Amino acid sequence: MPTPFDSMPILLRAFALCVLLAGCGAQSPPAFPEPEPDAIAEANGTGEFISTPVEAPPRAYDVRKGTDWPEADLADGTASISCELDYANLGDGEPLANLSFLGVADALTPCQEVGLVRLRYEGKINAGFHALVERVAAIADRMEIGKRVLDIDSSGGQVEDAIKAGDAIGASGWTIWVREGASCHSACVLILGAGDVRMISGPVGIHRIIRMSSTATSRAQLNEELQAVYGRVKEYLARNGVAVAVADMMMAVPNRNLRLLTADELLEYGLDGTNPAQDDLDRLQLMRKCGEDFVRRRDAFQRNFDYHCKVPDRELEELTDCGLALRDQYGFPDETCPDDSPMSEFDMVRSAFFRQRAPVPVVPEDVPQGGDESASTQTESAGPTASMPEQAASGSL
């Protein structure tokens, strides 16, 4: 006896049979193997700006609280801690490889009296670097070390880790140096953008992000994948006062190439000098704390510093000398707010230096001026100006 099913057209029968048997449901897409870590490292080379697959976040742990810090290691990078700004004469301090609570605390203890720490980092931007800056800032907070300088030399790394590290830097008050002989390329530019103040003497370069886990087979697919990453980069740049045009410029530079930013571009895009976003916040706080006149003089100093001191190819030593000489014209360091005055870190280092020095002999007033040239020279060399070697051959906050 014929059934309704028998009277259906052949194609309709096939469709109905598929529905009944649940055999025509959506198939799972084929699983593409993730690249091996060695392959990622090889593709990363010395200067790639890469984005890695987003993994489940590890157990949240705030290193600002407690002492039982999770294990963390530096990979593809080296770090050292110094309590001095004068790297030209005094070097970069002691190596820091142990990122445990006690390891970081021991490294920063000598800097507690000075009130300043300089973290020198050479290497890739990765999870180890993120842990490094986060942990050094956490101990600096506990020890009330208010002046923090990140002295960086990096060819780039992973964008996700750069954003995490940049957010940690932006929340903890760092000055970023790219000194002569150093460079800041690719993902390092995101780190540069996070600083309260940026002092640049080395090259800064950008290029496209490449996602190593991409399955794209066309430019349209590749662009769709990268738009999500660039969206995060633009949001990050915007909250740090950097022009989002920097992200657009990245898109136009092939990953195998590098576009160096000029001094004018660095200023125009908010990557050099005072961070615009932080500056707005500082102005509001300083107005309440130090008064309108302080803020007016500070603004005037900053404008003239940018115009007179920040000339192309000027080394940090020259930049510092120019700034220290210029700030005297504006009444800095301010008696009411010395710690908030421009380049106040040099005053802190100088004060610590004098506390450790032997008393300077006082020349009797009856010594004839110019009569004893050797005595006059000796007394003058012991004064404040000569106490810091070449006024500290390095940058400023």
XYZ file of C-alpha atoms in Angstrom:
397
model
C 0.000 0.000 0.000
C 1.554 3.369 -1.042
C 2.448 5.789 1.749
C 2.564 9.592 1.624
C 6.340 9.289 1.598
C 6.212 7.281 -1.676
C 4.282 10.031 -3.430
C 6.923 12.720 -2.670
C 9.333 13.867 -5.372
C 12.741 12.233 -5.163
C 14.584 15.335 -3.911
C 11.939 16.031 -1.300
C 12.149 12.411 -0.153
C 15.879 12.746 0.299
C 15.488 15.916 2.341
C 12.803 14.373 4.542
C 14.937 11.296 5.111
C 17.883 13.493 6.160
C 15.710 15.310 8.663
C 14.367 12.070 10.082
C 17.782 10.536 10.441
C 19.453 13.826 11.584
C 22.103 13.078 9.047
C 22.213 16.456 7.348
C 22.967 18.591 10.414
C 25.813 21.111 10.400
C 29.187 19.425 10.488
C 31.921 20.641 12.850
C 34.560 22.645 10.992
C 37.889 20.872 10.570
C 40.329 21.520 13.399
C 43.448 23.346 12.222
C 46.552 22.478 14.232
C 48.091 25.333 16.164
C 51.673 26.176 15.219
C 54.340 24.747 17.445
C 55.961 27.176 19.886
C 59.258 26.815 18.028
C 57.536 27.803 14.800
C 56.041 30.887 16.440
C 59.431 31.857 17.830
C 61.072 31.377 14.444
C 58.440 33.451 12.664
C 58.730 36.097 15.328
C 62.360 36.653 14.410
C 63.972 39.753 15.856
C 61.296 42.309 15.257
C 57.897 40.851 14.436
C 54.747 42.360 15.877
C 52.596 39.276 16.393
C 49.287 38.401 17.935
C 48.856 34.983 19.507
C 45.674 32.975 20.023
C 43.649 34.211 22.976
C 43.872 31.592 25.699
C 41.901 31.166 28.889
C 43.305 33.640 31.444
C 45.255 32.140 34.328
C 44.032 32.340 37.887
C 43.771 36.009 38.808
C 46.392 37.136 41.303
C 47.073 40.700 42.370
C 50.794 41.042 43.030
C 50.090 44.280 44.898
C 48.661 42.159 47.687
C 50.271 39.271 49.495
C 53.672 37.701 48.995
C 52.828 34.293 47.521
C 53.418 35.353 43.939
C 52.889 32.854 41.095
C 56.021 31.659 39.352
C 57.185 33.859 36.483
C 60.327 33.963 34.380
C 61.921 36.265 31.872
C 62.166 34.727 28.415
C 63.940 36.364 25.481
C 64.974 39.293 27.633
C 67.234 40.532 30.423
C 66.546 43.034 33.193
C 68.595 44.971 35.718
C 67.829 47.381 38.550
C 69.629 50.650 39.236
C 68.965 53.456 41.694
C 70.904 55.889 39.491
C 70.035 57.828 36.357
C 73.630 58.197 35.214
C 73.930 55.000 33.178
C 76.808 56.412 31.117
C 79.137 56.555 34.127
C 77.497 54.165 36.594
C 76.133 51.419 34.353
C 72.783 49.670 34.538
C 72.902 48.250 38.037
C 72.422 44.685 39.208
C 70.822 41.938 37.076
C 67.273 40.936 38.007
C 66.354 37.388 36.986
C 64.391 36.237 40.036
C 60.826 37.577 39.797
C 59.680 36.139 43.121
C 58.475 38.492 45.835
C 61.734 38.304 47.791
C 63.824 38.482 44.626
C 62.246 41.754 43.489
C 62.120 43.182 47.020
C 65.832 42.527 47.579
C 66.682 44.153 44.247
C 64.731 47.345 45.030
C 65.787 47.759 48.671
C 68.864 49.913 47.855
C 66.587 52.311 45.948
C 64.256 52.947 48.875
C 66.316 55.758 50.387
C 66.915 57.445 47.042
C 63.244 57.206 46.079
C 64.033 56.291 42.482
C 64.357 53.060 40.508
C 65.519 52.589 36.933
C 64.506 49.301 35.338
C 66.669 48.453 32.344
C 65.095 45.917 29.970
C 66.534 44.489 26.757
C 64.476 41.914 24.884
C 61.071 40.885 23.610
C 57.673 42.061 24.789
C 56.014 38.940 26.194
C 54.386 37.527 29.324
C 57.676 37.667 31.218
C 58.042 41.366 30.515
C 54.476 41.978 31.690
C 55.230 40.174 34.957
C 58.476 42.140 35.330
C 57.008 45.651 35.151
C 53.962 44.688 37.207
C 56.071 43.228 40.011
C 58.671 45.991 40.111
C 55.844 48.549 40.357
C 54.181 46.552 43.145
C 57.333 46.540 45.273
C 58.031 50.196 44.448
C 54.563 51.023 45.775
C 55.231 49.176 49.027
C 58.611 50.871 49.450
C 57.188 54.271 48.431
C 59.668 54.609 45.569
C 57.814 57.269 43.629
C 60.136 57.848 40.673
C 60.234 54.964 38.167
C 62.088 54.856 34.877
C 61.757 52.063 32.318
C 64.949 52.126 30.246
C 63.926 49.927 27.310
C 65.520 48.427 24.204
C 63.111 46.114 22.376
C 62.452 44.964 18.826
C 58.847 44.039 19.624
C 56.860 40.970 20.562
C 53.260 39.988 21.216
C 50.498 42.568 21.081
C 48.317 41.027 23.811
C 51.218 41.017 26.288
C 52.173 44.554 25.256
C 48.665 45.801 26.059
C 48.675 44.067 29.459
C 52.124 45.439 30.305
C 51.152 48.892 29.045
C 48.069 48.975 31.254
C 50.234 48.028 34.252
C 52.714 50.800 33.355
C 49.979 53.366 32.825
C 48.520 52.628 36.260
C 51.798 52.947 38.156
C 53.572 56.112 36.994
C 56.541 55.318 34.735
C 58.829 57.390 32.568
C 59.965 55.535 29.423
C 63.433 56.015 27.987
C 64.641 54.938 24.558
C 68.203 56.057 24.901
C 70.904 56.394 22.266
C 71.921 52.973 20.985
C 68.516 51.495 21.911
C 65.411 51.065 19.763
C 61.674 50.595 20.253
C 59.960 48.755 17.413
C 56.620 47.074 16.789
C 54.884 46.048 20.035
C 57.327 48.215 21.987
C 55.489 51.257 20.618
C 52.497 50.253 22.747
C 54.766 50.261 25.804
C 56.068 53.688 24.844
C 52.535 55.019 24.649
C 51.778 53.988 28.246
C 54.465 56.107 29.924
C 53.656 59.271 31.845
C 56.647 60.858 30.115
C 58.596 59.524 27.125
C 62.250 60.457 26.424
C 63.437 59.231 23.036
C 66.893 59.275 21.470
C 66.766 55.937 19.625
C 64.651 54.887 16.612
C 60.955 54.052 16.988
C 59.359 51.930 14.250
C 56.010 50.329 13.374
C 54.585 47.708 11.017
C 51.562 45.423 10.603
C 50.419 42.902 13.145
C 50.489 39.315 11.962
C 48.341 36.625 13.588
C 50.305 33.386 13.572
C 47.160 31.256 14.048
C 45.400 32.789 11.034
C 43.396 30.464 8.737
C 42.746 33.207 6.163
C 42.933 32.318 2.461
C 42.112 35.776 1.093
C 42.894 39.387 1.937
C 39.274 39.931 2.939
C 39.435 37.085 5.452
C 42.792 38.243 6.788
C 41.489 41.774 7.187
C 38.412 40.528 9.052
C 40.584 38.579 11.478
C 42.911 41.483 12.128
C 40.179 44.082 12.583
C 39.357 42.603 15.986
C 42.997 42.887 17.037
C 43.330 46.412 15.678
C 40.136 47.355 17.480
C 41.795 46.460 20.786
C 44.953 48.336 19.782
C 42.963 51.473 18.928
C 41.101 51.364 22.233
C 44.402 50.958 24.049
C 46.043 53.864 22.208
C 43.047 56.124 22.813
C 42.987 55.575 26.579
C 46.709 56.328 26.728
C 46.445 59.600 24.824
C 48.087 58.286 21.641
C 46.563 59.082 18.255
C 44.667 56.097 16.848
C 46.192 57.068 13.501
C 49.220 55.092 14.645
C 47.176 51.894 14.326
C 46.046 52.921 10.848
C 49.655 53.537 9.846
C 50.576 50.046 11.031
C 48.061 48.562 8.609
C 49.885 50.074 5.625
C 53.368 48.750 6.447
C 54.120 45.120 5.477
C 55.179 42.984 8.420
C 58.546 42.250 6.851
C 59.301 45.987 6.704
C 59.608 48.725 9.301
C 58.551 52.356 9.143
C 60.559 54.621 11.407
C 58.638 57.540 12.890
C 60.193 60.983 12.645
C 60.661 63.263 15.648
C 57.769 65.418 14.448
C 55.521 62.376 14.062
C 56.357 61.124 17.538
C 55.255 64.446 18.984
C 52.229 64.757 16.700
C 50.927 61.286 17.563
C 51.481 61.665 21.320
C 54.371 59.199 21.641
C 57.071 61.591 22.826
C 57.211 63.936 25.784
C 54.402 64.184 28.307
C 51.509 61.759 27.910
C 48.492 63.940 26.978
C 46.012 61.802 28.923
C 48.207 61.739 32.027
C 48.928 65.442 31.658
C 45.226 66.291 31.876
C 44.895 64.204 35.029
C 48.046 65.717 36.522
C 46.847 69.251 35.832
C 43.653 68.705 37.787
C 45.509 67.160 40.710
C 48.324 69.730 40.708
C 45.851 72.602 40.547
C 44.330 71.396 43.792
C 47.636 70.548 45.454
C 50.115 73.180 44.270
C 48.002 76.053 42.966
C 47.319 77.753 39.666
C 50.674 79.549 39.486
C 52.556 76.236 39.769
C 50.576 74.733 36.904
C 51.057 77.823 34.757
C 54.850 77.745 35.255
C 54.928 73.995 34.679
C 53.057 74.366 31.396
C 55.379 77.154 30.265
C 58.423 75.035 31.105
C 57.056 72.053 29.173
C 56.332 74.130 26.076
C 59.814 75.627 26.054
C 61.421 72.272 26.826
C 59.707 70.755 23.797
C 60.712 73.689 21.603
C 64.287 74.400 22.736
C 65.564 71.081 24.103
C 63.914 68.358 22.037
C 65.814 68.731 18.805
C 66.418 65.764 16.454
C 69.343 63.435 17.210
C 69.949 64.951 20.638
C 71.219 62.416 23.152
C 69.610 62.015 26.555
C 72.587 63.592 28.283
C 72.205 66.785 26.255
C 68.431 66.690 26.671
C 68.829 66.496 30.435
C 71.352 69.326 30.656
C 69.082 71.547 28.577
C 66.041 70.781 30.755
C 67.882 71.312 34.045
C 69.149 74.683 32.860
C 65.757 75.722 31.523
C 63.715 74.868 34.587
C 65.612 77.367 36.764
C 64.016 80.129 34.701
C 60.582 79.016 35.871
C 61.318 78.737 39.593
C 61.778 74.971 39.809
C 62.182 73.031 41.996
C 59.225 74.722 43.663
C 59.507 75.224 47.421
C 55.890 74.223 48.060
C 55.772 71.215 45.702
C 59.378 70.114 45.086
C 58.497 66.490 44.317
C 55.984 67.559 41.666
C 58.367 69.939 39.928
C 59.663 69.051 36.462
C 62.682 66.725 36.523
C 62.387 66.336 40.285
C 64.024 62.917 40.128
C 67.389 64.612 39.691
C 66.846 66.548 42.911
C 66.059 63.295 44.727
C 69.204 61.598 43.435
C 71.290 64.653 44.272
C 69.903 64.801 47.828
C 70.716 61.130 48.419
C 74.203 61.739 47.051
C 74.809 64.580 49.508
C 73.531 62.515 52.447
C 76.256 59.962 51.725
C 79.058 62.486 51.160
C 81.528 63.750 53.724
C 80.902 67.342 54.855
C 82.227 69.915 52.396
C 84.803 72.183 54.023
C 83.669 75.787 54.358
C 86.017 78.379 52.893
C 86.561 81.310 55.305
C 85.095 84.556 54.108
C 88.433 86.355 54.454
C 90.071 84.237 51.726
C 90.838 86.683 48.905
C 88.595 86.068 45.888
C 90.751 84.957 43.017
C 93.909 85.184 45.157
C 94.283 81.411 45.512
C 93.103 79.906 42.265
C 93.597 76.318 43.396
C 91.542 76.829 46.561
C 88.762 78.510 44.617
C 88.681 75.696 42.062
C 88.627 73.018 44.745
C 85.748 74.631 46.604
C 83.742 75.140 43.428
C 84.197 71.510 42.357
C 82.608 70.356 45.596
C 79.407 72.301 44.929
C 76.028 70.942 43.859
C 76.625 71.329 40.121
C 79.691 69.089 40.081
C 78.304 66.492 42.459
C 76.255 64.752 39.770
C 78.538 63.524 36.980
C 77.670 65.698 33.969
C 74.333 66.450 35.608
C 73.427 62.753 35.258
C 73.908 61.653 31.668
C 70.431 60.457 31.042
C 66.859 61.568 30.502
C 64.250 63.079 32.739
C 60.831 62.449 34.127
